[in-house]
């Protein structure tokens, strides 16, 4: 079955603009997480959505927001872009939200990422 | 808060040899998962292996195995019979099993080079 699909793969924006990134999870997966990857800060958790509700949030400013639709597809938005927002944004999906022992249901499957460059 | 540390920014290995990547973590929780992810130049994160903290037996997946030392909070990855395709950035990651959600805390990564 198809993996996690992220669009667009590459994009260039200028400071002050806003951007929207999209993530389509694996069919049947209901949890979607977003991560930011930069050379300086590494991989940092942005937020997680499950059943159209934000369940967890990382330590990012309010310029970073997201949402999830009824088909589990998710979007993240960054407003008033800054140079430091240049990064690879990774989306990951999992079957469910929870802590079931011994289950692979919580294993994250990542997409190929969206590379954002802010000029 | 949990932290994950990978003290080896870069490692290299000869093809067909064995290499071990180190990872330590800090947590006050007793229930958690640990993972090794691989990120090749394509940038797609690929799950290599996972370990549930309650299991004493070390996980293995073909040429990949871990040495999980819960008391020492150590979780190293051994790659046997290294292949050119193993060259990638490897990330160690922690996930709580005591709180809901799939949030991962990643280490800084180890860049593995495989020499022919």
mmCIF file with all atom_site columns, C-alpha atoms in Angstrom:
data_model
loop_
_atom_site.group_PDB
_atom_site.id
_atom_site.type_symbol
_atom_site.label_atom_id
_atom_site.label_alt_id
_atom_site.label_comp_id
_atom_site.label_asym_id
_atom_site.label_entity_id
_atom_site.label_seq_id
_atom_site.pdbx_PDB_ins_code
_atom_site.Cartn_x
_atom_site.Cartn_y
_atom_site.Cartn_z
_atom_site.occupancy
_atom_site.B_iso_or_equiv
_atom_site.pdbx_formal_charge
_atom_site.auth_seq_id
_atom_site.auth_comp_id
_atom_site.auth_asym_id
_atom_site.auth_atom_id
_atom_site.pdbx_PDB_model_num
ATOM 1   C CA . UNK A 1 1   ? 0.000   0.000  0.000  1.00 0.00 ? 1   UNK A CA 1
ATOM 2   C CA . UNK A 1 2   ? 1.038   3.600  -0.522 1.00 0.00 ? 2   UNK A CA 1
ATOM 3   C CA . UNK A 1 3   ? 3.314   5.184  2.058  1.00 0.00 ? 3   UNK A CA 1
ATOM 4   C CA . UNK A 1 4   ? 3.112   8.573  3.677  1.00 0.00 ? 4   UNK A CA 1
ATOM 5   C CA . UNK A 1 5   ? 2.908   11.259 1.016  1.00 0.00 ? 5   UNK A CA 1
ATOM 6   C CA . UNK A 1 6   ? 4.098   14.783 1.584  1.00 0.00 ? 6   UNK A CA 1
ATOM 7   C CA . UNK A 1 7   ? 3.608   17.698 -0.768 1.00 0.00 ? 7   UNK A CA 1
ATOM 8   C CA . UNK A 1 8   ? 5.257   19.753 -1.968 1.00 0.00 ? 8   UNK A CA 1
ATOM 9   C CA . UNK A 1 9   ? 8.690   18.161 -1.794 1.00 0.00 ? 9   UNK A CA 1
ATOM 10  C CA . UNK A 1 10  ? 10.559  21.417 -2.252 1.00 0.00 ? 10  UNK A CA 1
ATOM 11  C CA . UNK A 1 11  ? 9.540   25.016 -1.947 1.00 0.00 ? 11  UNK A CA 1
ATOM 12  C CA . UNK A 1 12  ? 11.132  28.419 -1.644 1.00 0.00 ? 12  UNK A CA 1
ATOM 13  C CA . UNK A 1 13  ? 9.511   31.317 0.178  1.00 0.00 ? 13  UNK A CA 1
ATOM 14  C CA . UNK A 1 14  ? 10.576  34.750 1.303  1.00 0.00 ? 14  UNK A CA 1
ATOM 15  C CA . UNK A 1 15  ? 10.519  36.185 4.785  1.00 0.00 ? 15  UNK A CA 1
ATOM 16  C CA . UNK A 1 16  ? 7.104   37.264 5.937  1.00 0.00 ? 16  UNK A CA 1
ATOM 17  C CA . UNK A 1 17  ? 5.213   34.889 3.680  1.00 0.00 ? 17  UNK A CA 1
ATOM 18  C CA . UNK A 1 18  ? 3.248   31.915 4.878  1.00 0.00 ? 18  UNK A CA 1
ATOM 19  C CA . UNK A 1 19  ? 3.393   28.303 3.778  1.00 0.00 ? 19  UNK A CA 1
ATOM 20  C CA . UNK A 1 20  ? 1.136   25.273 3.957  1.00 0.00 ? 20  UNK A CA 1
ATOM 21  C CA . UNK A 1 21  ? 2.479   21.740 3.809  1.00 0.00 ? 21  UNK A CA 1
ATOM 22  C CA . UNK A 1 22  ? 0.359   18.669 3.267  1.00 0.00 ? 22  UNK A CA 1
ATOM 23  C CA . UNK A 1 23  ? 0.629   15.114 4.517  1.00 0.00 ? 23  UNK A CA 1
ATOM 24  C CA . UNK A 1 24  ? -1.433  12.109 3.462  1.00 0.00 ? 24  UNK A CA 1
ATOM 25  C CA . UNK A 1 25  ? -0.957  9.214  5.893  1.00 0.00 ? 25  UNK A CA 1
ATOM 26  C CA . UNK A 1 26  ? -0.937  5.543  5.095  1.00 0.00 ? 26  UNK A CA 1
ATOM 27  C CA . UNK A 1 27  ? -4.454  4.340  4.442  1.00 0.00 ? 27  UNK A CA 1
ATOM 28  C CA . UNK A 1 28  ? -6.085  3.437  7.745  1.00 0.00 ? 28  UNK A CA 1
ATOM 29  C CA . UNK A 1 29  ? -3.610  5.381  9.861  1.00 0.00 ? 29  UNK A CA 1
ATOM 30  C CA . UNK A 1 30  ? -5.335  7.897  12.083 1.00 0.00 ? 30  UNK A CA 1
ATOM 31  C CA . UNK A 1 31  ? -2.449  9.601  13.858 1.00 0.00 ? 31  UNK A CA 1
ATOM 32  C CA . UNK A 1 32  ? -0.251  12.149 12.101 1.00 0.00 ? 32  UNK A CA 1
ATOM 33  C CA . UNK A 1 33  ? 2.812   13.798 13.604 1.00 0.00 ? 33  UNK A CA 1
ATOM 34  C CA . UNK A 1 34  ? 5.028   16.576 12.299 1.00 0.00 ? 34  UNK A CA 1
ATOM 35  C CA . UNK A 1 35  ? 8.746   17.105 12.913 1.00 0.00 ? 35  UNK A CA 1
ATOM 36  C CA . UNK A 1 36  ? 11.166  19.839 11.953 1.00 0.00 ? 36  UNK A CA 1
ATOM 37  C CA . UNK A 1 37  ? 14.712  18.855 11.036 1.00 0.00 ? 37  UNK A CA 1
ATOM 38  C CA . UNK A 1 38  ? 17.502  21.415 10.917 1.00 0.00 ? 38  UNK A CA 1
ATOM 39  C CA . UNK A 1 39  ? 21.304  21.020 11.068 1.00 0.00 ? 39  UNK A CA 1
ATOM 40  C CA . UNK A 1 40  ? 21.489  23.053 14.263 1.00 0.00 ? 40  UNK A CA 1
ATOM 41  C CA . UNK A 1 41  ? 18.509  21.762 16.264 1.00 0.00 ? 41  UNK A CA 1
ATOM 42  C CA . UNK A 1 42  ? 18.185  18.281 14.841 1.00 0.00 ? 42  UNK A CA 1
ATOM 43  C CA . UNK A 1 43  ? 14.785  16.623 14.807 1.00 0.00 ? 43  UNK A CA 1
ATOM 44  C CA . UNK A 1 44  ? 12.176  18.378 16.868 1.00 0.00 ? 44  UNK A CA 1
ATOM 45  C CA . UNK A 1 45  ? 8.558   17.427 17.431 1.00 0.00 ? 45  UNK A CA 1
ATOM 46  C CA . UNK A 1 46  ? 6.021   19.988 16.271 1.00 0.00 ? 46  UNK A CA 1
ATOM 47  C CA . UNK A 1 47  ? 2.613   18.458 16.955 1.00 0.00 ? 47  UNK A CA 1
ATOM 48  C CA . UNK A 1 48  ? 0.471   15.374 16.645 1.00 0.00 ? 48  UNK A CA 1
ATOM 49  C CA . UNK A 1 49  ? -3.105  14.979 15.478 1.00 0.00 ? 49  UNK A CA 1
ATOM 50  C CA . UNK A 1 50  ? -5.542  12.167 16.000 1.00 0.00 ? 50  UNK A CA 1
ATOM 51  C CA . UNK A 1 51  ? -9.204  12.128 15.016 1.00 0.00 ? 51  UNK A CA 1
ATOM 52  C CA . UNK A 1 52  ? -8.979  15.743 13.877 1.00 0.00 ? 52  UNK A CA 1
ATOM 53  C CA . UNK A 1 53  ? -7.770  16.920 17.301 1.00 0.00 ? 53  UNK A CA 1
ATOM 54  C CA . UNK A 1 54  ? -4.341  18.112 18.305 1.00 0.00 ? 54  UNK A CA 1
ATOM 55  C CA . UNK A 1 55  ? -3.152  15.684 20.979 1.00 0.00 ? 55  UNK A CA 1
ATOM 56  C CA . UNK A 1 56  ? 0.391   16.817 21.604 1.00 0.00 ? 56  UNK A CA 1
ATOM 57  C CA . UNK A 1 57  ? 2.348   19.963 20.872 1.00 0.00 ? 57  UNK A CA 1
ATOM 58  C CA . UNK A 1 58  ? 6.051   20.694 20.870 1.00 0.00 ? 58  UNK A CA 1
ATOM 59  C CA . UNK A 1 59  ? 7.790   23.868 21.910 1.00 0.00 ? 59  UNK A CA 1
ATOM 60  C CA . UNK A 1 60  ? 7.253   26.005 18.840 1.00 0.00 ? 60  UNK A CA 1
ATOM 61  C CA . UNK A 1 61  ? 5.775   29.505 18.517 1.00 0.00 ? 61  UNK A CA 1
ATOM 62  C CA . UNK A 1 62  ? 2.174   30.063 17.561 1.00 0.00 ? 62  UNK A CA 1
ATOM 63  C CA . UNK A 1 63  ? 3.224   30.785 13.972 1.00 0.00 ? 63  UNK A CA 1
ATOM 64  C CA . UNK A 1 64  ? 3.297   27.040 13.558 1.00 0.00 ? 64  UNK A CA 1
ATOM 65  C CA . UNK A 1 65  ? -0.126  25.484 13.341 1.00 0.00 ? 65  UNK A CA 1
ATOM 66  C CA . UNK A 1 66  ? -1.767  22.442 11.919 1.00 0.00 ? 66  UNK A CA 1
ATOM 67  C CA . UNK A 1 67  ? -4.972  20.623 11.379 1.00 0.00 ? 67  UNK A CA 1
ATOM 68  C CA . UNK A 1 68  ? -6.283  17.231 10.462 1.00 0.00 ? 68  UNK A CA 1
ATOM 69  C CA . UNK A 1 69  ? -9.192  16.427 8.241  1.00 0.00 ? 69  UNK A CA 1
ATOM 70  C CA . UNK A 1 70  ? -11.792 13.689 8.570  1.00 0.00 ? 70  UNK A CA 1
ATOM 71  C CA . UNK A 1 71  ? -9.867  11.511 6.100  1.00 0.00 ? 71  UNK A CA 1
ATOM 72  C CA . UNK A 1 72  ? -6.800  11.804 8.399  1.00 0.00 ? 72  UNK A CA 1
ATOM 73  C CA . UNK A 1 73  ? -4.889  13.980 5.953  1.00 0.00 ? 73  UNK A CA 1
ATOM 74  C CA . UNK A 1 74  ? -3.042  16.736 7.739  1.00 0.00 ? 74  UNK A CA 1
ATOM 75  C CA . UNK A 1 75  ? -1.706  20.147 6.914  1.00 0.00 ? 75  UNK A CA 1
ATOM 76  C CA . UNK A 1 76  ? 0.719   22.334 8.755  1.00 0.00 ? 76  UNK A CA 1
ATOM 77  C CA . UNK A 1 77  ? 0.992   26.062 8.306  1.00 0.00 ? 77  UNK A CA 1
ATOM 78  C CA . UNK A 1 78  ? 3.787   28.446 9.123  1.00 0.00 ? 78  UNK A CA 1
ATOM 79  C CA . UNK A 1 79  ? 2.921   32.119 9.051  1.00 0.00 ? 79  UNK A CA 1
ATOM 80  C CA . UNK A 1 80  ? 5.238   35.128 8.897  1.00 0.00 ? 80  UNK A CA 1
ATOM 81  C CA . UNK A 1 81  ? 8.177   33.018 7.791  1.00 0.00 ? 81  UNK A CA 1
ATOM 82  C CA . UNK A 1 82  ? 11.601  33.653 9.246  1.00 0.00 ? 82  UNK A CA 1
ATOM 83  C CA . UNK A 1 83  ? 14.993  32.595 7.906  1.00 0.00 ? 83  UNK A CA 1
ATOM 84  C CA . UNK A 1 84  ? 15.277  30.125 10.752 1.00 0.00 ? 84  UNK A CA 1
ATOM 85  C CA . UNK A 1 85  ? 12.209  28.265 9.531  1.00 0.00 ? 85  UNK A CA 1
ATOM 86  C CA . UNK A 1 86  ? 14.268  26.852 6.673  1.00 0.00 ? 86  UNK A CA 1
ATOM 87  C CA . UNK A 1 87  ? 14.190  23.134 7.347  1.00 0.00 ? 87  UNK A CA 1
ATOM 88  C CA . UNK A 1 88  ? 13.087  19.711 6.292  1.00 0.00 ? 88  UNK A CA 1
ATOM 89  C CA . UNK A 1 89  ? 9.574   19.132 7.602  1.00 0.00 ? 89  UNK A CA 1
ATOM 90  C CA . UNK A 1 90  ? 8.784   15.477 8.145  1.00 0.00 ? 90  UNK A CA 1
ATOM 91  C CA . UNK A 1 91  ? 5.375   13.976 8.581  1.00 0.00 ? 91  UNK A CA 1
ATOM 92  C CA . UNK A 1 92  ? 4.792   10.577 10.138 1.00 0.00 ? 92  UNK A CA 1
ATOM 93  C CA . UNK A 1 93  ? 1.699   8.479  10.554 1.00 0.00 ? 93  UNK A CA 1
ATOM 94  C CA . UNK A 1 94  ? 0.740   5.623  12.826 1.00 0.00 ? 94  UNK A CA 1
ATOM 95  C CA . UNK A 1 95  ? -2.260  3.397  13.106 1.00 0.00 ? 95  UNK A CA 1
ATOM 96  C CA . UNK A 1 96  ? -3.495  4.681  16.410 1.00 0.00 ? 96  UNK A CA 1
ATOM 97  C CA . UNK A 1 97  ? -2.763  6.874  19.354 1.00 0.00 ? 97  UNK A CA 1
ATOM 98  C CA . UNK A 1 98  ? -1.944  4.901  22.433 1.00 0.00 ? 98  UNK A CA 1
ATOM 99  C CA . UNK A 1 99  ? 0.507   2.830  24.347 1.00 0.00 ? 99  UNK A CA 1
ATOM 100 C CA . UNK A 1 100 ? -0.431  -0.719 23.514 1.00 0.00 ? 100 UNK A CA 1
ATOM 101 C CA . UNK A 1 101 ? 2.372   -3.006 24.545 1.00 0.00 ? 101 UNK A CA 1
ATOM 102 C CA . UNK A 1 102 ? 3.856   -5.259 21.971 1.00 0.00 ? 102 UNK A CA 1
ATOM 103 C CA . UNK A 1 103 ? 1.869   -3.725 19.198 1.00 0.00 ? 103 UNK A CA 1
ATOM 104 C CA . UNK A 1 104 ? 3.283   -2.273 16.052 1.00 0.00 ? 104 UNK A CA 1
ATOM 105 C CA . UNK A 1 105 ? 0.291   -0.013 15.879 1.00 0.00 ? 105 UNK A CA 1
ATOM 106 C CA . UNK A 1 106 ? 2.198   2.904  17.334 1.00 0.00 ? 106 UNK A CA 1
ATOM 107 C CA . UNK A 1 107 ? 5.243   2.630  15.123 1.00 0.00 ? 107 UNK A CA 1
ATOM 108 C CA . UNK A 1 108 ? 5.708   5.778  13.088 1.00 0.00 ? 108 UNK A CA 1
ATOM 109 C CA . UNK A 1 109 ? 6.135   5.625  9.329  1.00 0.00 ? 109 UNK A CA 1
ATOM 110 C CA . UNK A 1 110 ? 7.686   8.747  7.872  1.00 0.00 ? 110 UNK A CA 1
ATOM 111 C CA . UNK A 1 111 ? 7.190   10.535 4.613  1.00 0.00 ? 111 UNK A CA 1
ATOM 112 C CA . UNK A 1 112 ? 10.028  11.832 2.441  1.00 0.00 ? 112 UNK A CA 1
ATOM 113 C CA . UNK A 1 113 ? 9.645   15.348 3.805  1.00 0.00 ? 113 UNK A CA 1
ATOM 114 C CA . UNK A 1 114 ? 9.070   18.839 2.484  1.00 0.00 ? 114 UNK A CA 1
ATOM 115 C CA . UNK A 1 115 ? 12.201  20.925 2.109  1.00 0.00 ? 115 UNK A CA 1
ATOM 116 C CA . UNK A 1 116 ? 11.417  24.578 2.875  1.00 0.00 ? 116 UNK A CA 1
ATOM 117 C CA . UNK A 1 117 ? 13.896  27.311 2.071  1.00 0.00 ? 117 UNK A CA 1
ATOM 118 C CA . UNK A 1 118 ? 13.177  30.824 3.335  1.00 0.00 ? 118 UNK A CA 1
ATOM 119 C CA . UNK A 1 119 ? 15.062  33.637 1.610  1.00 0.00 ? 119 UNK A CA 1
ATOM 120 C CA . UNK B 2 1   ? 11.763  15.535 30.074 1.00 0.00 ? 1   UNK B CA 1
ATOM 121 C CA . UNK B 2 2   ? 13.546  12.755 28.312 1.00 0.00 ? 2   UNK B CA 1
ATOM 122 C CA . UNK B 2 3   ? 16.811  13.227 26.492 1.00 0.00 ? 3   UNK B CA 1
ATOM 123 C CA . UNK B 2 4   ? 18.643  11.039 23.990 1.00 0.00 ? 4   UNK B CA 1
ATOM 124 C CA . UNK B 2 5   ? 22.378  11.305 23.364 1.00 0.00 ? 5   UNK B CA 1
ATOM 125 C CA . UNK B 2 6   ? 24.414  9.901  20.521 1.00 0.00 ? 6   UNK B CA 1
ATOM 126 C CA . UNK B 2 7   ? 28.045  10.608 21.287 1.00 0.00 ? 7   UNK B CA 1
ATOM 127 C CA . UNK B 2 8   ? 29.438  9.539  17.913 1.00 0.00 ? 8   UNK B CA 1
ATOM 128 C CA . UNK B 2 9   ? 28.716  12.174 15.242 1.00 0.00 ? 9   UNK B CA 1
ATOM 129 C CA . UNK B 2 10  ? 30.470  10.044 12.613 1.00 0.00 ? 10  UNK B CA 1
ATOM 130 C CA . UNK B 2 11  ? 31.460  6.417  12.261 1.00 0.00 ? 11  UNK B CA 1
ATOM 131 C CA . UNK B 2 12  ? 32.975  4.422  9.444  1.00 0.00 ? 12  UNK B CA 1
ATOM 132 C CA . UNK B 2 13  ? 33.165  0.710  8.728  1.00 0.00 ? 13  UNK B CA 1
ATOM 133 C CA . UNK B 2 14  ? 34.593  -1.513 6.034  1.00 0.00 ? 14  UNK B CA 1
ATOM 134 C CA . UNK B 2 15  ? 32.141  -3.412 3.915  1.00 0.00 ? 15  UNK B CA 1
ATOM 135 C CA . UNK B 2 16  ? 31.325  -6.818 5.445  1.00 0.00 ? 16  UNK B CA 1
ATOM 136 C CA . UNK B 2 17  ? 32.615  -5.743 8.867  1.00 0.00 ? 17  UNK B CA 1
ATOM 137 C CA . UNK B 2 18  ? 30.631  -5.068 12.035 1.00 0.00 ? 18  UNK B CA 1
ATOM 138 C CA . UNK B 2 19  ? 29.985  -1.674 13.569 1.00 0.00 ? 19  UNK B CA 1
ATOM 139 C CA . UNK B 2 20  ? 28.261  -0.561 16.763 1.00 0.00 ? 20  UNK B CA 1
ATOM 140 C CA . UNK B 2 21  ? 26.512  2.771  17.175 1.00 0.00 ? 21  UNK B CA 1
ATOM 141 C CA . UNK B 2 22  ? 26.002  4.087  20.690 1.00 0.00 ? 22  UNK B CA 1
ATOM 142 C CA . UNK B 2 23  ? 22.978  5.700  22.268 1.00 0.00 ? 23  UNK B CA 1
ATOM 143 C CA . UNK B 2 24  ? 22.208  6.683  25.828 1.00 0.00 ? 24  UNK B CA 1
ATOM 144 C CA . UNK B 2 25  ? 19.022  8.187  27.155 1.00 0.00 ? 25  UNK B CA 1
ATOM 145 C CA . UNK B 2 26  ? 17.741  9.753  30.293 1.00 0.00 ? 26  UNK B CA 1
ATOM 146 C CA . UNK B 2 27  ? 14.260  9.185  31.640 1.00 0.00 ? 27  UNK B CA 1
ATOM 147 C CA . UNK B 2 28  ? 12.449  8.740  34.907 1.00 0.00 ? 28  UNK B CA 1
ATOM 148 C CA . UNK B 2 29  ? 9.849   6.498  33.285 1.00 0.00 ? 29  UNK B CA 1
ATOM 149 C CA . UNK B 2 30  ? 9.881   2.719  33.464 1.00 0.00 ? 30  UNK B CA 1
ATOM 150 C CA . UNK B 2 31  ? 7.724   2.031  30.418 1.00 0.00 ? 31  UNK B CA 1
ATOM 151 C CA . UNK B 2 32  ? 8.922   3.218  27.036 1.00 0.00 ? 32  UNK B CA 1
ATOM 152 C CA . UNK B 2 33  ? 9.971   2.257  23.534 1.00 0.00 ? 33  UNK B CA 1
ATOM 153 C CA . UNK B 2 34  ? 13.331  2.759  21.899 1.00 0.00 ? 34  UNK B CA 1
ATOM 154 C CA . UNK B 2 35  ? 13.959  2.926  18.177 1.00 0.00 ? 35  UNK B CA 1
ATOM 155 C CA . UNK B 2 36  ? 16.721  3.178  15.651 1.00 0.00 ? 36  UNK B CA 1
ATOM 156 C CA . UNK B 2 37  ? 15.845  5.025  12.464 1.00 0.00 ? 37  UNK B CA 1
ATOM 157 C CA . UNK B 2 38  ? 17.981  5.313  9.359  1.00 0.00 ? 38  UNK B CA 1
ATOM 158 C CA . UNK B 2 39  ? 17.954  8.381  7.135  1.00 0.00 ? 39  UNK B CA 1
ATOM 159 C CA . UNK B 2 40  ? 19.712  7.876  3.794  1.00 0.00 ? 40  UNK B CA 1
ATOM 160 C CA . UNK B 2 41  ? 20.478  10.756 1.412  1.00 0.00 ? 41  UNK B CA 1
ATOM 161 C CA . UNK B 2 42  ? 16.897  10.537 0.153  1.00 0.00 ? 42  UNK B CA 1
ATOM 162 C CA . UNK B 2 43  ? 15.950  11.958 3.584  1.00 0.00 ? 43  UNK B CA 1
ATOM 163 C CA . UNK B 2 44  ? 13.208  9.407  4.206  1.00 0.00 ? 44  UNK B CA 1
ATOM 164 C CA . UNK B 2 45  ? 13.353  8.120  7.763  1.00 0.00 ? 45  UNK B CA 1
ATOM 165 C CA . UNK B 2 46  ? 13.247  4.330  7.808  1.00 0.00 ? 46  UNK B CA 1
ATOM 166 C CA . UNK B 2 47  ? 12.636  2.259  10.917 1.00 0.00 ? 47  UNK B CA 1
ATOM 167 C CA . UNK B 2 48  ? 15.518  -0.147 11.501 1.00 0.00 ? 48  UNK B CA 1
ATOM 168 C CA . UNK B 2 49  ? 14.609  -1.768 14.789 1.00 0.00 ? 49  UNK B CA 1
ATOM 169 C CA . UNK B 2 50  ? 12.581  -1.191 17.942 1.00 0.00 ? 50  UNK B CA 1
ATOM 170 C CA . UNK B 2 51  ? 12.721  -2.348 21.533 1.00 0.00 ? 51  UNK B CA 1
ATOM 171 C CA . UNK B 2 52  ? 10.074  -2.371 24.225 1.00 0.00 ? 52  UNK B CA 1
ATOM 172 C CA . UNK B 2 53  ? 11.578  -1.504 27.591 1.00 0.00 ? 53  UNK B CA 1
ATOM 173 C CA . UNK B 2 54  ? 9.746   -4.262 29.425 1.00 0.00 ? 54  UNK B CA 1
ATOM 174 C CA . UNK B 2 55  ? 11.389  -6.916 27.258 1.00 0.00 ? 55  UNK B CA 1
ATOM 175 C CA . UNK B 2 56  ? 14.738  -8.139 28.508 1.00 0.00 ? 56  UNK B CA 1
ATOM 176 C CA . UNK B 2 57  ? 15.524  -9.902 25.259 1.00 0.00 ? 57  UNK B CA 1
ATOM 177 C CA . UNK B 2 58  ? 17.414  -7.763 22.789 1.00 0.00 ? 58  UNK B CA 1
ATOM 178 C CA . UNK B 2 59  ? 15.642  -7.120 19.493 1.00 0.00 ? 59  UNK B CA 1
ATOM 179 C CA . UNK B 2 60  ? 17.124  -8.383 16.251 1.00 0.00 ? 60  UNK B CA 1
ATOM 180 C CA . UNK B 2 61  ? 16.203  -7.757 12.630 1.00 0.00 ? 61  UNK B CA 1
ATOM 181 C CA . UNK B 2 62  ? 18.378  -9.698 10.198 1.00 0.00 ? 62  UNK B CA 1
ATOM 182 C CA . UNK B 2 63  ? 21.823  -8.025 10.293 1.00 0.00 ? 63  UNK B CA 1
ATOM 183 C CA . UNK B 2 64  ? 20.707  -5.457 12.864 1.00 0.00 ? 64  UNK B CA 1
ATOM 184 C CA . UNK B 2 65  ? 20.624  -6.091 16.580 1.00 0.00 ? 65  UNK B CA 1
ATOM 185 C CA . UNK B 2 66  ? 20.557  -4.002 19.714 1.00 0.00 ? 66  UNK B CA 1
ATOM 186 C CA . UNK B 2 67  ? 22.206  -4.197 23.098 1.00 0.00 ? 67  UNK B CA 1
ATOM 187 C CA . UNK B 2 68  ? 19.607  -2.829 25.499 1.00 0.00 ? 68  UNK B CA 1
ATOM 188 C CA . UNK B 2 69  ? 20.877  -2.139 28.990 1.00 0.00 ? 69  UNK B CA 1
ATOM 189 C CA . UNK B 2 70  ? 17.918  -0.711 30.900 1.00 0.00 ? 70  UNK B CA 1
ATOM 190 C CA . UNK B 2 71  ? 19.726  0.001  34.154 1.00 0.00 ? 71  UNK B CA 1
ATOM 191 C CA . UNK B 2 72  ? 22.513  1.794  32.315 1.00 0.00 ? 72  UNK B CA 1
ATOM 192 C CA . UNK B 2 73  ? 20.005  3.510  30.004 1.00 0.00 ? 73  UNK B CA 1
ATOM 193 C CA . UNK B 2 74  ? 21.998  2.402  27.020 1.00 0.00 ? 74  UNK B CA 1
ATOM 194 C CA . UNK B 2 75  ? 20.685  1.261  23.647 1.00 0.00 ? 75  UNK B CA 1
ATOM 195 C CA . UNK B 2 76  ? 23.372  0.491  21.071 1.00 0.00 ? 76  UNK B CA 1
ATOM 196 C CA . UNK B 2 77  ? 22.870  -0.737 17.511 1.00 0.00 ? 77  UNK B CA 1
ATOM 197 C CA . UNK B 2 78  ? 25.072  -3.404 15.993 1.00 0.00 ? 78  UNK B CA 1
ATOM 198 C CA . UNK B 2 79  ? 25.215  -3.763 12.232 1.00 0.00 ? 79  UNK B CA 1
ATOM 199 C CA . UNK B 2 80  ? 26.771  -7.001 11.076 1.00 0.00 ? 80  UNK B CA 1
ATOM 200 C CA . UNK B 2 81  ? 28.124  -7.721 7.592  1.00 0.00 ? 81  UNK B CA 1
ATOM 201 C CA . UNK B 2 82  ? 27.884  -4.032 6.703  1.00 0.00 ? 82  UNK B CA 1
ATOM 202 C CA . UNK B 2 83  ? 26.753  -3.223 3.195  1.00 0.00 ? 83  UNK B CA 1
ATOM 203 C CA . UNK B 2 84  ? 27.189  -0.114 1.077  1.00 0.00 ? 84  UNK B CA 1
ATOM 204 C CA . UNK B 2 85  ? 23.467  0.478  1.359  1.00 0.00 ? 85  UNK B CA 1
ATOM 205 C CA . UNK B 2 86  ? 23.790  0.825  5.121  1.00 0.00 ? 86  UNK B CA 1
ATOM 206 C CA . UNK B 2 87  ? 25.500  4.195  4.671  1.00 0.00 ? 87  UNK B CA 1
ATOM 207 C CA . UNK B 2 88  ? 23.172  6.770  6.194  1.00 0.00 ? 88  UNK B CA 1
ATOM 208 C CA . UNK B 2 89  ? 22.497  8.941  9.195  1.00 0.00 ? 89  UNK B CA 1
ATOM 209 C CA . UNK B 2 90  ? 21.249  6.832  12.098 1.00 0.00 ? 90  UNK B CA 1
ATOM 210 C CA . UNK B 2 91  ? 19.008  8.259  14.785 1.00 0.00 ? 91  UNK B CA 1
ATOM 211 C CA . UNK B 2 92  ? 18.202  6.777  18.141 1.00 0.00 ? 92  UNK B CA 1
ATOM 212 C CA . UNK B 2 93  ? 14.737  7.718  19.410 1.00 0.00 ? 93  UNK B CA 1
ATOM 213 C CA . UNK B 2 94  ? 12.710  7.401  22.609 1.00 0.00 ? 94  UNK B CA 1
ATOM 214 C CA . UNK B 2 95  ? 8.972   7.217  23.013 1.00 0.00 ? 95  UNK B CA 1
ATOM 215 C CA . UNK B 2 96  ? 7.099   7.157  26.270 1.00 0.00 ? 96  UNK B CA 1
ATOM 216 C CA . UNK B 2 97  ? 4.636   4.352  26.898 1.00 0.00 ? 97  UNK B CA 1
ATOM 217 C CA . UNK B 2 98  ? 3.236   6.080  29.957 1.00 0.00 ? 98  UNK B CA 1
ATOM 218 C CA . UNK B 2 99  ? 1.626   8.974  28.153 1.00 0.00 ? 99  UNK B CA 1
ATOM 219 C CA . UNK B 2 100 ? -0.621  8.805  25.142 1.00 0.00 ? 100 UNK B CA 1
ATOM 220 C CA . UNK B 2 101 ? 0.733   9.823  21.813 1.00 0.00 ? 101 UNK B CA 1
ATOM 221 C CA . UNK B 2 102 ? 3.483   8.866  19.447 1.00 0.00 ? 102 UNK B CA 1
ATOM 222 C CA . UNK B 2 103 ? 5.910   11.707 20.188 1.00 0.00 ? 103 UNK B CA 1
ATOM 223 C CA . UNK B 2 104 ? 9.519   10.732 19.563 1.00 0.00 ? 104 UNK B CA 1
ATOM 224 C CA . UNK B 2 105 ? 12.572  12.319 21.144 1.00 0.00 ? 105 UNK B CA 1
ATOM 225 C CA . UNK B 2 106 ? 15.565  11.932 18.849 1.00 0.00 ? 106 UNK B CA 1
ATOM 226 C CA . UNK B 2 107 ? 19.282  11.917 19.414 1.00 0.00 ? 107 UNK B CA 1
ATOM 227 C CA . UNK B 2 108 ? 21.634  14.047 17.368 1.00 0.00 ? 108 UNK B CA 1
ATOM 228 C CA . UNK B 2 109 ? 22.387  11.302 14.887 1.00 0.00 ? 109 UNK B CA 1
ATOM 229 C CA . UNK B 2 110 ? 25.444  9.317  13.796 1.00 0.00 ? 110 UNK B CA 1
ATOM 230 C CA . UNK B 2 111 ? 26.611  9.543  10.194 1.00 0.00 ? 111 UNK B CA 1
ATOM 231 C CA . UNK B 2 112 ? 27.722  6.077  9.100  1.00 0.00 ? 112 UNK B CA 1
ATOM 232 C CA . UNK B 2 113 ? 30.084  5.676  6.165  1.00 0.00 ? 113 UNK B CA 1
ATOM 233 C CA . UNK B 2 114 ? 30.633  2.244  4.648  1.00 0.00 ? 114 UNK B CA 1
ATOM 234 C CA . UNK B 2 115 ? 33.919  1.871  2.792  1.00 0.00 ? 115 UNK B CA 1
ATOM 235 C CA . UNK B 2 116 ? 34.213  -0.645 -0.060 1.00 0.00 ? 116 UNK B CA 1
#
